[in-house]
Amino acid sequence: MSARMDHQPLEVSPSSDFVQIPADAVDVWEVDLRLLKFEQKLASGSFGDLYHGTYCSQDVAIKVLKPERVSVDMLREFAQEVYIMKKVRHKNVVQFIGACTRPPVLCIITEFMHGGSIFDFLYNRRGNFQLPDVIRIASDVSKGMNYLHQINIVHRDLKTANLLMDDQVIEHLPYDHRADVFSFGIVLWELLTGKLPYEDMTPLQAAVAVVQKDLRPTIAVDTHPMLAELLQRCWQKDPALRPTFAEIVDILNSIKEAVRSSVHHKRHSCRSHSGRRRGC
């Protein structure tokens, strides 16, 4: 798609080291509230509400801060979130659309995901994923996380539900990229099992068990061996021993090929032994 602006011609020098893009008086991500329509409240928290709406005819999710709960710390966190999100562009990361930074309305607008969250699918709709789906979703997550880590962004909240934190967070140690890897392992385990980790414990009991006793979710005996190994590596107590997301992307690609090859071999075996089709 090409674009044209009805302004004066731009001055471009062929000898310049880079092309100078003109700055606008208004940031392109600052939303026009007149074009933002609120349709349905999806969730409400202590400090903000989440809505489904539209912006310029596009379905969006709108996170609005509650004016009566705004503090200096919250404003600082809001500014940091906008600053980070406006730099992120990746197909496996929810797309930032814009924000309103002019009180009294402070909000962040992102693309709306019609399928809902994985947590909602697993625990509220009682859905489950087949192994190829698990690998595909895990691959997408790892690609998005690898991108964030490449531009030095730590997610800090990578989990299907806010239940577990890596021991680096629990003990208030510096939270780095490897803590996201631990959380990814929890997400992968939930995808495989459709269960909440440590569901027979309170969050505090689980946190203490993870830190003091190195407790990890139980890996089922029928888990694909390559996935079981990946889970164990993600949950290493020493963060330096955990894989990077770049490595995880490659590992999941290898697992996908192994699963595909296994399915192909099984189908070929069934065709070759039609007399024993019952066992296929």
PDB file of C-alpha atoms in Angstrom:
ATOM      1  CA  MET A   1       0.000   0.000   0.000  1.00  0.00           C
ATOM      2  CA  SER A   2       1.314   3.440  -0.865  1.00  0.00           C
ATOM      3  CA  ALA A   3       0.469   6.594   1.041  1.00  0.00           C
ATOM      4  CA  ARG A   4       0.466  10.260   0.161  1.00  0.00           C
ATOM      5  CA  MET A   5       0.269  13.323   2.360  1.00  0.00           C
ATOM      6  CA  ASP A   6      -0.988  16.625   1.030  1.00  0.00           C
ATOM      7  CA  HIS A   7       1.874  18.613   2.536  1.00  0.00           C
ATOM      8  CA  GLN A   8       4.877  20.418   1.136  1.00  0.00           C
ATOM      9  CA  PRO A   9       7.445  18.225  -0.680  1.00  0.00           C
ATOM     10  CA  LEU A  10       9.974  16.619   1.648  1.00  0.00           C
ATOM     11  CA  GLU A  11      13.614  17.573   1.415  1.00  0.00           C
ATOM     12  CA  VAL A  12      15.701  14.440   0.829  1.00  0.00           C
ATOM     13  CA  SER A  13      19.477  14.396   0.457  1.00  0.00           C
ATOM     14  CA  PRO A  14      20.990  11.398  -1.399  1.00  0.00           C
ATOM     15  CA  SER A  15      24.268  11.886   0.488  1.00  0.00           C
ATOM     16  CA  SER A  16      22.677  11.490   3.915  1.00  0.00           C
ATOM     17  CA  ASP A  17      23.483   8.420   6.037  1.00  0.00           C
ATOM     18  CA  PHE A  18      19.781   7.812   6.589  1.00  0.00           C
ATOM     19  CA  VAL A  19      16.376   8.974   5.407  1.00  0.00           C
ATOM     20  CA  GLN A  20      14.975  11.641   7.698  1.00  0.00           C
ATOM     21  CA  ILE A  21      11.324  10.895   8.500  1.00  0.00           C
ATOM     22  CA  PRO A  22       9.377  14.049   9.366  1.00  0.00           C
ATOM     23  CA  ALA A  23       8.077  14.382  12.914  1.00  0.00           C
ATOM     24  CA  ASP A  24       4.425  15.146  13.444  1.00  0.00           C
ATOM     25  CA  ALA A  25       3.182  17.533  16.106  1.00  0.00           C
ATOM     26  CA  VAL A  26       0.960  14.733  17.411  1.00  0.00           C
ATOM     27  CA  ASP A  27       2.233  11.232  18.181  1.00  0.00           C
ATOM     28  CA  VAL A  28       0.704   8.775  15.739  1.00  0.00           C
ATOM     29  CA  TRP A  29      -0.262   6.441  18.577  1.00  0.00           C
ATOM     30  CA  GLU A  30      -2.281   9.057  20.505  1.00  0.00           C
ATOM     31  CA  VAL A  31      -5.898   8.033  19.927  1.00  0.00           C
ATOM     32  CA  ASP A  32      -8.748  10.342  19.034  1.00  0.00           C
ATOM     33  CA  LEU A  33     -11.394   9.646  21.679  1.00  0.00           C
ATOM     34  CA  ARG A  34     -14.111  10.700  19.259  1.00  0.00           C
ATOM     35  CA  LEU A  35     -13.301   7.600  17.182  1.00  0.00           C
ATOM     36  CA  LEU A  36     -13.118   5.214  20.142  1.00  0.00           C
ATOM     37  CA  LYS A  37     -16.324   3.336  20.962  1.00  0.00           C
ATOM     38  CA  PHE A  38     -16.811   1.256  24.123  1.00  0.00           C
ATOM     39  CA  GLU A  39     -19.094  -1.756  23.611  1.00  0.00           C
ATOM     40  CA  GLN A  40     -18.774  -4.372  26.360  1.00  0.00           C
ATOM     41  CA  LYS A  41     -16.987  -4.552  29.697  1.00  0.00           C
ATOM     42  CA  LEU A  42     -14.939  -7.757  29.778  1.00  0.00           C
ATOM     43  CA  ALA A  43     -13.275  -7.520  33.174  1.00  0.00           C
ATOM     44  CA  SER A  44     -12.802  -5.201  36.109  1.00  0.00           C
ATOM     45  CA  GLY A  45      -9.871  -4.930  38.485  1.00  0.00           C
ATOM     46  CA  SER A  46      -8.771  -2.788  41.397  1.00  0.00           C
ATOM     47  CA  PHE A  47      -7.069  -0.217  39.206  1.00  0.00           C
ATOM     48  CA  GLY A  48      -8.747  -0.501  35.831  1.00  0.00           C
ATOM     49  CA  ASP A  49     -11.398  -1.955  33.553  1.00  0.00           C
ATOM     50  CA  LEU A  50     -11.086  -3.906  30.304  1.00  0.00           C
ATOM     51  CA  TYR A  51     -13.520  -3.306  27.455  1.00  0.00           C
ATOM     52  CA  HIS A  52     -14.225  -4.649  23.987  1.00  0.00           C
ATOM     53  CA  GLY A  53     -14.769  -1.800  21.555  1.00  0.00           C
ATOM     54  CA  THR A  54     -13.879  -0.363  18.171  1.00  0.00           C
ATOM     55  CA  TYR A  55     -11.421   2.250  16.982  1.00  0.00           C
ATOM     56  CA  CYS A  56     -11.687   3.451  13.397  1.00  0.00           C
ATOM     57  CA  SER A  57     -13.941   0.424  12.718  1.00  0.00           C
ATOM     58  CA  GLN A  58     -11.319  -2.016  14.054  1.00  0.00           C
ATOM     59  CA  ASP A  59     -12.129  -4.403  16.919  1.00  0.00           C
ATOM     60  CA  VAL A  60      -9.976  -3.446  19.896  1.00  0.00           C
ATOM     61  CA  ALA A  61      -9.428  -4.184  23.563  1.00  0.00           C
ATOM     62  CA  ILE A  62      -9.414  -1.070  25.748  1.00  0.00           C
ATOM     63  CA  LYS A  63      -7.721  -1.027  29.154  1.00  0.00           C
ATOM     64  CA  VAL A  64      -8.883   2.015  31.119  1.00  0.00           C
ATOM     65  CA  LEU A  65      -7.373   3.234  34.384  1.00  0.00           C
ATOM     66  CA  LYS A  66      -9.863   4.134  37.085  1.00  0.00           C
ATOM     67  CA  PRO A  67      -9.441   7.900  37.684  1.00  0.00           C
ATOM     68  CA  GLU A  68     -10.066   7.600  41.415  1.00  0.00           C
ATOM     69  CA  ARG A  69      -7.226   5.062  41.774  1.00  0.00           C
ATOM     70  CA  VAL A  70      -4.581   6.921  39.772  1.00  0.00           C
ATOM     71  CA  SER A  71      -1.349   7.583  41.672  1.00  0.00           C
ATOM     72  CA  VAL A  72       2.129   8.763  40.766  1.00  0.00           C
ATOM     73  CA  ASP A  73       3.374   5.159  40.714  1.00  0.00           C
ATOM     74  CA  MET A  74       0.487   4.075  38.499  1.00  0.00           C
ATOM     75  CA  LEU A  75       1.131   6.941  36.079  1.00  0.00           C
ATOM     76  CA  ARG A  76       4.782   5.929  35.913  1.00  0.00           C
ATOM     77  CA  GLU A  77       3.820   2.311  35.184  1.00  0.00           C
ATOM     78  CA  PHE A  78       1.271   3.430  32.572  1.00  0.00           C
ATOM     79  CA  ALA A  79       3.872   5.594  30.816  1.00  0.00           C
ATOM     80  CA  GLN A  80       6.381   2.735  30.851  1.00  0.00           C
ATOM     81  CA  GLU A  81       3.837   0.315  29.361  1.00  0.00           C
ATOM     82  CA  VAL A  82       2.964   2.692  26.524  1.00  0.00           C
ATOM     83  CA  TYR A  83       6.651   3.412  25.889  1.00  0.00           C
ATOM     84  CA  ILE A  84       7.412  -0.302  25.552  1.00  0.00           C
ATOM     85  CA  MET A  85       4.302  -1.364  23.637  1.00  0.00           C
ATOM     86  CA  LYS A  86       4.648   1.303  20.948  1.00  0.00           C
ATOM     87  CA  LYS A  87       8.036  -0.182  20.016  1.00  0.00           C
ATOM     88  CA  VAL A  88       6.825  -3.779  19.687  1.00  0.00           C
ATOM     89  CA  ARG A  89       5.926  -5.188  16.259  1.00  0.00           C
ATOM     90  CA  HIS A  90       5.635  -8.965  15.933  1.00  0.00           C
ATOM     91  CA  LYS A  91       2.893 -11.273  14.690  1.00  0.00           C
ATOM     92  CA  ASN A  92       3.033 -13.333  17.890  1.00  0.00           C
ATOM     93  CA  VAL A  93       2.697 -10.337  20.203  1.00  0.00           C
ATOM     94  CA  VAL A  94      -0.642  -8.573  20.689  1.00  0.00           C
ATOM     95  CA  GLN A  95      -0.579  -5.480  18.495  1.00  0.00           C
ATOM     96  CA  PHE A  96      -0.533  -2.073  20.182  1.00  0.00           C
ATOM     97  CA  ILE A  97      -3.015   0.276  18.502  1.00  0.00           C
ATOM     98  CA  GLY A  98      -2.619   3.408  20.570  1.00  0.00           C
ATOM     99  CA  ALA A  99      -3.234   5.138  23.876  1.00  0.00           C
ATOM    100  CA  CYS A 100      -4.927   8.130  25.397  1.00  0.00           C
ATOM    101  CA  THR A 101      -2.497   9.950  27.680  1.00  0.00           C
ATOM    102  CA  ARG A 102      -4.583  13.034  28.420  1.00  0.00           C
ATOM    103  CA  PRO A 103      -6.454  12.889  31.755  1.00  0.00           C
ATOM    104  CA  PRO A 104      -9.079  12.213  32.844  1.00  0.00           C
ATOM    105  CA  VAL A 105      -9.218   9.335  30.324  1.00  0.00           C
ATOM    106  CA  LEU A 106      -6.064   7.211  30.446  1.00  0.00           C
ATOM    107  CA  CYS A 107      -6.280   4.041  28.371  1.00  0.00           C
ATOM    108  CA  ILE A 108      -4.292   1.609  26.245  1.00  0.00           C
ATOM    109  CA  ILE A 109      -5.786   0.140  23.074  1.00  0.00           C
ATOM    110  CA  THR A 110      -4.652  -3.156  21.539  1.00  0.00           C
ATOM    111  CA  GLU A 111      -6.001  -5.542  18.932  1.00  0.00           C
ATOM    112  CA  PHE A 112      -8.913  -7.658  20.155  1.00  0.00           C
ATOM    113  CA  MET A 113      -8.356 -11.413  20.264  1.00  0.00           C
ATOM    114  CA  HIS A 114     -11.723 -13.030  19.545  1.00  0.00           C
ATOM    115  CA  GLY A 115     -10.639 -16.485  20.696  1.00  0.00           C
ATOM    116  CA  GLY A 116     -10.103 -15.296  24.266  1.00  0.00           C
ATOM    117  CA  SER A 117      -7.302 -16.483  26.494  1.00  0.00           C
ATOM    118  CA  ILE A 118      -5.810 -19.955  26.787  1.00  0.00           C
ATOM    119  CA  PHE A 119      -6.728 -19.894  30.482  1.00  0.00           C
ATOM    120  CA  ASP A 120     -10.376 -19.303  29.610  1.00  0.00           C
ATOM    121  CA  PHE A 121     -10.307 -22.081  27.006  1.00  0.00           C
ATOM    122  CA  LEU A 122      -8.741 -24.629  29.354  1.00  0.00           C
ATOM    123  CA  TYR A 123     -10.517 -23.916  32.614  1.00  0.00           C
ATOM    124  CA  ASN A 124     -13.769 -22.110  31.860  1.00  0.00           C
ATOM    125  CA  ARG A 125     -14.709 -23.755  28.579  1.00  0.00           C
ATOM    126  CA  ARG A 126     -13.073 -27.061  29.566  1.00  0.00           C
ATOM    127  CA  GLY A 127     -11.305 -27.354  26.244  1.00  0.00           C
ATOM    128  CA  ASN A 128      -8.183 -29.364  25.526  1.00  0.00           C
ATOM    129  CA  PHE A 129      -5.384 -29.261  22.977  1.00  0.00           C
ATOM    130  CA  GLN A 130      -4.068 -32.129  20.879  1.00  0.00           C
ATOM    131  CA  LEU A 131      -0.277 -32.525  20.760  1.00  0.00           C
ATOM    132  CA  PRO A 132       0.150 -30.760  17.362  1.00  0.00           C
ATOM    133  CA  ASP A 133      -1.851 -27.806  18.743  1.00  0.00           C
ATOM    134  CA  VAL A 134       0.298 -27.692  21.881  1.00  0.00           C
ATOM    135  CA  ILE A 135       3.466 -27.588  19.792  1.00  0.00           C
ATOM    136  CA  ARG A 136       2.044 -24.914  17.471  1.00  0.00           C
ATOM    137  CA  ILE A 137       0.911 -22.680  20.344  1.00  0.00           C
ATOM    138  CA  ALA A 138       4.157 -23.191  22.253  1.00  0.00           C
ATOM    139  CA  SER A 139       6.116 -22.342  19.090  1.00  0.00           C
ATOM    140  CA  ASP A 140       4.137 -19.129  18.607  1.00  0.00           C
ATOM    141  CA  VAL A 141       4.677 -18.142  22.246  1.00  0.00           C
ATOM    142  CA  SER A 142       8.403 -18.883  22.077  1.00  0.00           C
ATOM    143  CA  LYS A 143       8.794 -16.874  18.857  1.00  0.00           C
ATOM    144  CA  GLY A 144       7.057 -13.887  20.405  1.00  0.00           C
ATOM    145  CA  MET A 145       9.139 -14.172  23.567  1.00  0.00           C
ATOM    146  CA  ASN A 146      12.348 -14.573  21.577  1.00  0.00           C
ATOM    147  CA  TYR A 147      11.520 -11.331  19.760  1.00  0.00           C
ATOM    148  CA  LEU A 148      10.901  -9.491  23.043  1.00  0.00           C
ATOM    149  CA  HIS A 149      14.151 -10.759  24.520  1.00  0.00           C
ATOM    150  CA  GLN A 150      16.055  -9.784  21.375  1.00  0.00           C
ATOM    151  CA  ILE A 151      14.976  -6.175  21.952  1.00  0.00           C
ATOM    152  CA  ASN A 152      15.718  -6.543  25.676  1.00  0.00           C
ATOM    153  CA  ILE A 153      12.143  -6.633  26.973  1.00  0.00           C
ATOM    154  CA  VAL A 154      11.329  -8.958  29.881  1.00  0.00           C
ATOM    155  CA  HIS A 155       7.674 -10.000  29.950  1.00  0.00           C
ATOM    156  CA  ARG A 156       7.432 -10.595  33.743  1.00  0.00           C
ATOM    157  CA  ASP A 157       3.946 -12.161  33.609  1.00  0.00           C
ATOM    158  CA  LEU A 158       4.107 -15.067  31.177  1.00  0.00           C
ATOM    159  CA  LYS A 159       1.495 -17.514  32.473  1.00  0.00           C
ATOM    160  CA  THR A 160      -2.056 -18.558  31.728  1.00  0.00           C
ATOM    161  CA  ALA A 161      -3.134 -17.528  35.200  1.00  0.00           C
ATOM    162  CA  ASN A 162      -1.499 -15.352  37.842  1.00  0.00           C
ATOM    163  CA  LEU A 163      -0.710 -18.241  40.149  1.00  0.00           C
ATOM    164  CA  LEU A 164       3.000 -19.033  40.035  1.00  0.00           C
ATOM    165  CA  MET A 165       6.079 -16.860  39.837  1.00  0.00           C
ATOM    166  CA  ASP A 166       9.658 -17.912  39.334  1.00  0.00           C
ATOM    167  CA  ASP A 167      11.677 -17.956  42.548  1.00  0.00           C
ATOM    168  CA  GLN A 168      13.635 -14.963  41.237  1.00  0.00           C
ATOM    169  CA  VAL A 169      10.439 -12.934  41.584  1.00  0.00           C
ATOM    170  CA  ILE A 170       9.274 -14.517  44.844  1.00  0.00           C
ATOM    171  CA  GLU A 171      12.578 -13.717  46.557  1.00  0.00           C
ATOM    172  CA  HIS A 172      12.673 -10.239  44.964  1.00  0.00           C
ATOM    173  CA  LEU A 173      15.826 -11.072  43.048  1.00  0.00           C
ATOM    174  CA  PRO A 174      16.540  -9.308  39.747  1.00  0.00           C
ATOM    175  CA  TYR A 175      13.974 -10.531  37.223  1.00  0.00           C
ATOM    176  CA  ASP A 176      15.651 -11.297  33.920  1.00  0.00           C
ATOM    177  CA  HIS A 177      15.006 -13.143  30.673  1.00  0.00           C
ATOM    178  CA  ARG A 178      15.508 -16.595  32.226  1.00  0.00           C
ATOM    179  CA  ALA A 179      12.604 -16.062  34.623  1.00  0.00           C
ATOM    180  CA  ASP A 180      10.333 -15.740  31.574  1.00  0.00           C
ATOM    181  CA  VAL A 181      11.637 -19.151  30.470  1.00  0.00           C
ATOM    182  CA  PHE A 182      10.553 -20.713  33.781  1.00  0.00           C
ATOM    183  CA  SER A 183       7.082 -19.221  33.292  1.00  0.00           C
ATOM    184  CA  PHE A 184       6.996 -20.519  29.718  1.00  0.00           C
ATOM    185  CA  GLY A 185       7.563 -24.012  31.125  1.00  0.00           C
ATOM    186  CA  ILE A 186       4.467 -23.570  33.305  1.00  0.00           C
ATOM    187  CA  VAL A 187       2.437 -22.421  30.293  1.00  0.00           C
ATOM    188  CA  LEU A 188       3.635 -25.413  28.249  1.00  0.00           C
ATOM    189  CA  TRP A 189       2.746 -27.802  31.087  1.00  0.00           C
ATOM    190  CA  GLU A 190      -0.772 -26.313  31.289  1.00  0.00           C
ATOM    191  CA  LEU A 191      -1.183 -26.691  27.522  1.00  0.00           C
ATOM    192  CA  LEU A 192      -0.226 -30.362  27.776  1.00  0.00           C
ATOM    193  CA  THR A 193      -2.323 -31.232  30.825  1.00  0.00           C
ATOM    194  CA  GLY A 194      -5.216 -28.760  30.816  1.00  0.00           C
ATOM    195  CA  LYS A 195      -4.691 -28.438  34.569  1.00  0.00           C
ATOM    196  CA  LEU A 196      -3.775 -25.672  36.989  1.00  0.00           C
ATOM    197  CA  PRO A 197      -0.358 -26.309  38.554  1.00  0.00           C
ATOM    198  CA  TYR A 198      -0.398 -27.021  42.292  1.00  0.00           C
ATOM    199  CA  GLU A 199      -4.188 -26.654  42.374  1.00  0.00           C
ATOM    200  CA  ASP A 200      -4.323 -28.348  45.789  1.00  0.00           C
ATOM    201  CA  MET A 201      -2.150 -25.592  47.295  1.00  0.00           C
ATOM    202  CA  THR A 202      -2.670 -21.944  48.085  1.00  0.00           C
ATOM    203  CA  PRO A 203      -0.515 -19.526  46.046  1.00  0.00           C
ATOM    204  CA  LEU A 204       1.657 -18.929  49.127  1.00  0.00           C
ATOM    205  CA  GLN A 205       2.159 -22.658  49.737  1.00  0.00           C
ATOM    206  CA  ALA A 206       3.079 -23.166  46.083  1.00  0.00           C
ATOM    207  CA  ALA A 207       5.522 -20.257  46.142  1.00  0.00           C
ATOM    208  CA  VAL A 208       7.286 -21.578  49.245  1.00  0.00           C
ATOM    209  CA  ALA A 209       7.437 -25.101  47.793  1.00  0.00           C
ATOM    210  CA  VAL A 210       8.935 -23.834  44.523  1.00  0.00           C
ATOM    211  CA  VAL A 211      11.633 -21.787  46.279  1.00  0.00           C
ATOM    212  CA  GLN A 212      12.517 -23.907  49.292  1.00  0.00           C
ATOM    213  CA  LYS A 213      11.813 -27.434  48.052  1.00  0.00           C
ATOM    214  CA  ASP A 214      12.375 -27.047  44.287  1.00  0.00           C
ATOM    215  CA  LEU A 215       8.864 -28.378  43.719  1.00  0.00           C
ATOM    216  CA  ARG A 216       7.796 -28.535  40.080  1.00  0.00           C
ATOM    217  CA  PRO A 217       4.575 -29.742  38.414  1.00  0.00           C
ATOM    218  CA  THR A 218       4.563 -33.488  37.794  1.00  0.00           C
ATOM    219  CA  ILE A 219       5.401 -34.436  34.215  1.00  0.00           C
ATOM    220  CA  ALA A 220       3.112 -37.268  33.076  1.00  0.00           C
ATOM    221  CA  VAL A 221       4.834 -40.487  32.024  1.00  0.00           C
ATOM    222  CA  ASP A 222       3.148 -40.375  28.608  1.00  0.00           C
ATOM    223  CA  THR A 223       4.501 -36.889  27.813  1.00  0.00           C
ATOM    224  CA  HIS A 224       6.508 -36.817  24.590  1.00  0.00           C
ATOM    225  CA  PRO A 225      10.117 -37.346  25.758  1.00  0.00           C
ATOM    226  CA  MET A 226      11.422 -34.277  23.920  1.00  0.00           C
ATOM    227  CA  LEU A 227       8.738 -32.111  25.530  1.00  0.00           C
ATOM    228  CA  ALA A 228       9.475 -33.631  28.952  1.00  0.00           C
ATOM    229  CA  GLU A 229      13.147 -32.759  28.527  1.00  0.00           C
ATOM    230  CA  LEU A 230      12.255 -29.204  27.488  1.00  0.00           C
ATOM    231  CA  LEU A 231      10.071 -28.759  30.587  1.00  0.00           C
ATOM    232  CA  GLN A 232      12.879 -29.963  32.836  1.00  0.00           C
ATOM    233  CA  ARG A 233      15.342 -27.556  31.226  1.00  0.00           C
ATOM    234  CA  CYS A 234      12.947 -24.604  31.572  1.00  0.00           C
ATOM    235  CA  TRP A 235      12.537 -25.388  35.280  1.00  0.00           C
ATOM    236  CA  GLN A 236      16.230 -25.631  36.175  1.00  0.00           C
ATOM    237  CA  LYS A 237      16.832 -23.919  39.525  1.00  0.00           C
ATOM    238  CA  ASP A 238      19.949 -22.232  38.161  1.00  0.00           C
ATOM    239  CA  PRO A 239      18.649 -19.704  35.596  1.00  0.00           C
ATOM    240  CA  ALA A 240      21.900 -19.950  33.641  1.00  0.00           C
ATOM    241  CA  LEU A 241      21.067 -23.580  32.799  1.00  0.00           C
ATOM    242  CA  ARG A 242      17.716 -22.725  31.213  1.00  0.00           C
ATOM    243  CA  PRO A 243      17.499 -22.433  27.407  1.00  0.00           C
ATOM    244  CA  THR A 244      16.996 -19.106  25.681  1.00  0.00           C
ATOM    245  CA  PHE A 245      13.838 -18.553  23.663  1.00  0.00           C
ATOM    246  CA  ALA A 246      15.933 -18.728  20.494  1.00  0.00           C
ATOM    247  CA  GLU A 247      16.917 -22.258  21.553  1.00  0.00           C
ATOM    248  CA  ILE A 248      13.318 -23.078  22.497  1.00  0.00           C
ATOM    249  CA  VAL A 249      12.117 -22.069  19.021  1.00  0.00           C
ATOM    250  CA  ASP A 250      14.618 -24.509  17.474  1.00  0.00           C
ATOM    251  CA  ILE A 251      13.751 -27.261  19.966  1.00  0.00           C
ATOM    252  CA  LEU A 252      10.029 -26.953  19.234  1.00  0.00           C
ATOM    253  CA  ASN A 253      10.696 -27.061  15.491  1.00  0.00           C
ATOM    254  CA  SER A 254      12.597 -30.323  16.046  1.00  0.00           C
ATOM    255  CA  ILE A 255       9.737 -31.706  18.156  1.00  0.00           C
ATOM    256  CA  LYS A 256       7.216 -30.736  15.484  1.00  0.00           C
ATOM    257  CA  GLU A 257       9.214 -32.613  12.847  1.00  0.00           C
ATOM    258  CA  ALA A 258       9.600 -35.633  15.144  1.00  0.00           C
ATOM    259  CA  VAL A 259       5.842 -35.768  15.809  1.00  0.00           C
ATOM    260  CA  ARG A 260       5.064 -35.353  12.111  1.00  0.00           C
ATOM    261  CA  SER A 261       7.507 -38.134  11.212  1.00  0.00           C
ATOM    262  CA  SER A 262       6.023 -40.419  13.881  1.00  0.00           C
ATOM    263  CA  VAL A 263       2.478 -39.872  12.590  1.00  0.00           C
ATOM    264  CA  HIS A 264       3.608 -40.507   9.008  1.00  0.00           C
ATOM    265  CA  HIS A 265       5.416 -43.709  10.044  1.00  0.00           C
ATOM    266  CA  LYS A 266       2.355 -44.970  11.947  1.00  0.00           C
ATOM    267  CA  ARG A 267       0.053 -44.330   8.981  1.00  0.00           C
ATOM    268  CA  HIS A 268       2.480 -46.084   6.628  1.00  0.00           C
ATOM    269  CA  SER A 269       2.698 -49.042   9.022  1.00  0.00           C
ATOM    270  CA  CYS A 270      -1.111 -49.275   9.146  1.00  0.00           C
ATOM    271  CA  ARG A 271      -1.344 -49.367   5.351  1.00  0.00           C
ATOM    272  CA  SER A 272       1.385 -52.014   5.160  1.00  0.00           C
ATOM    273  CA  HIS A 273      -0.357 -54.274   7.673  1.00  0.00           C
ATOM    274  CA  SER A 274      -3.988 -53.966   6.672  1.00  0.00           C
ATOM    275  CA  GLY A 275      -4.741 -57.313   8.250  1.00  0.00           C
ATOM    276  CA  ARG A 276      -3.902 -55.831  11.656  1.00  0.00           C
ATOM    277  CA  ARG A 277      -5.651 -52.513  11.153  1.00  0.00           C
ATOM    278  CA  ARG A 278      -7.447 -52.872  14.459  1.00  0.00           C
ATOM    279  CA  GLY A 279      -4.271 -51.978  16.340  1.00  0.00           C
ATOM    280  CA  CYS A 280      -3.568 -48.851  14.291  1.00  0.00           C
TER     281      CYS A 280
END
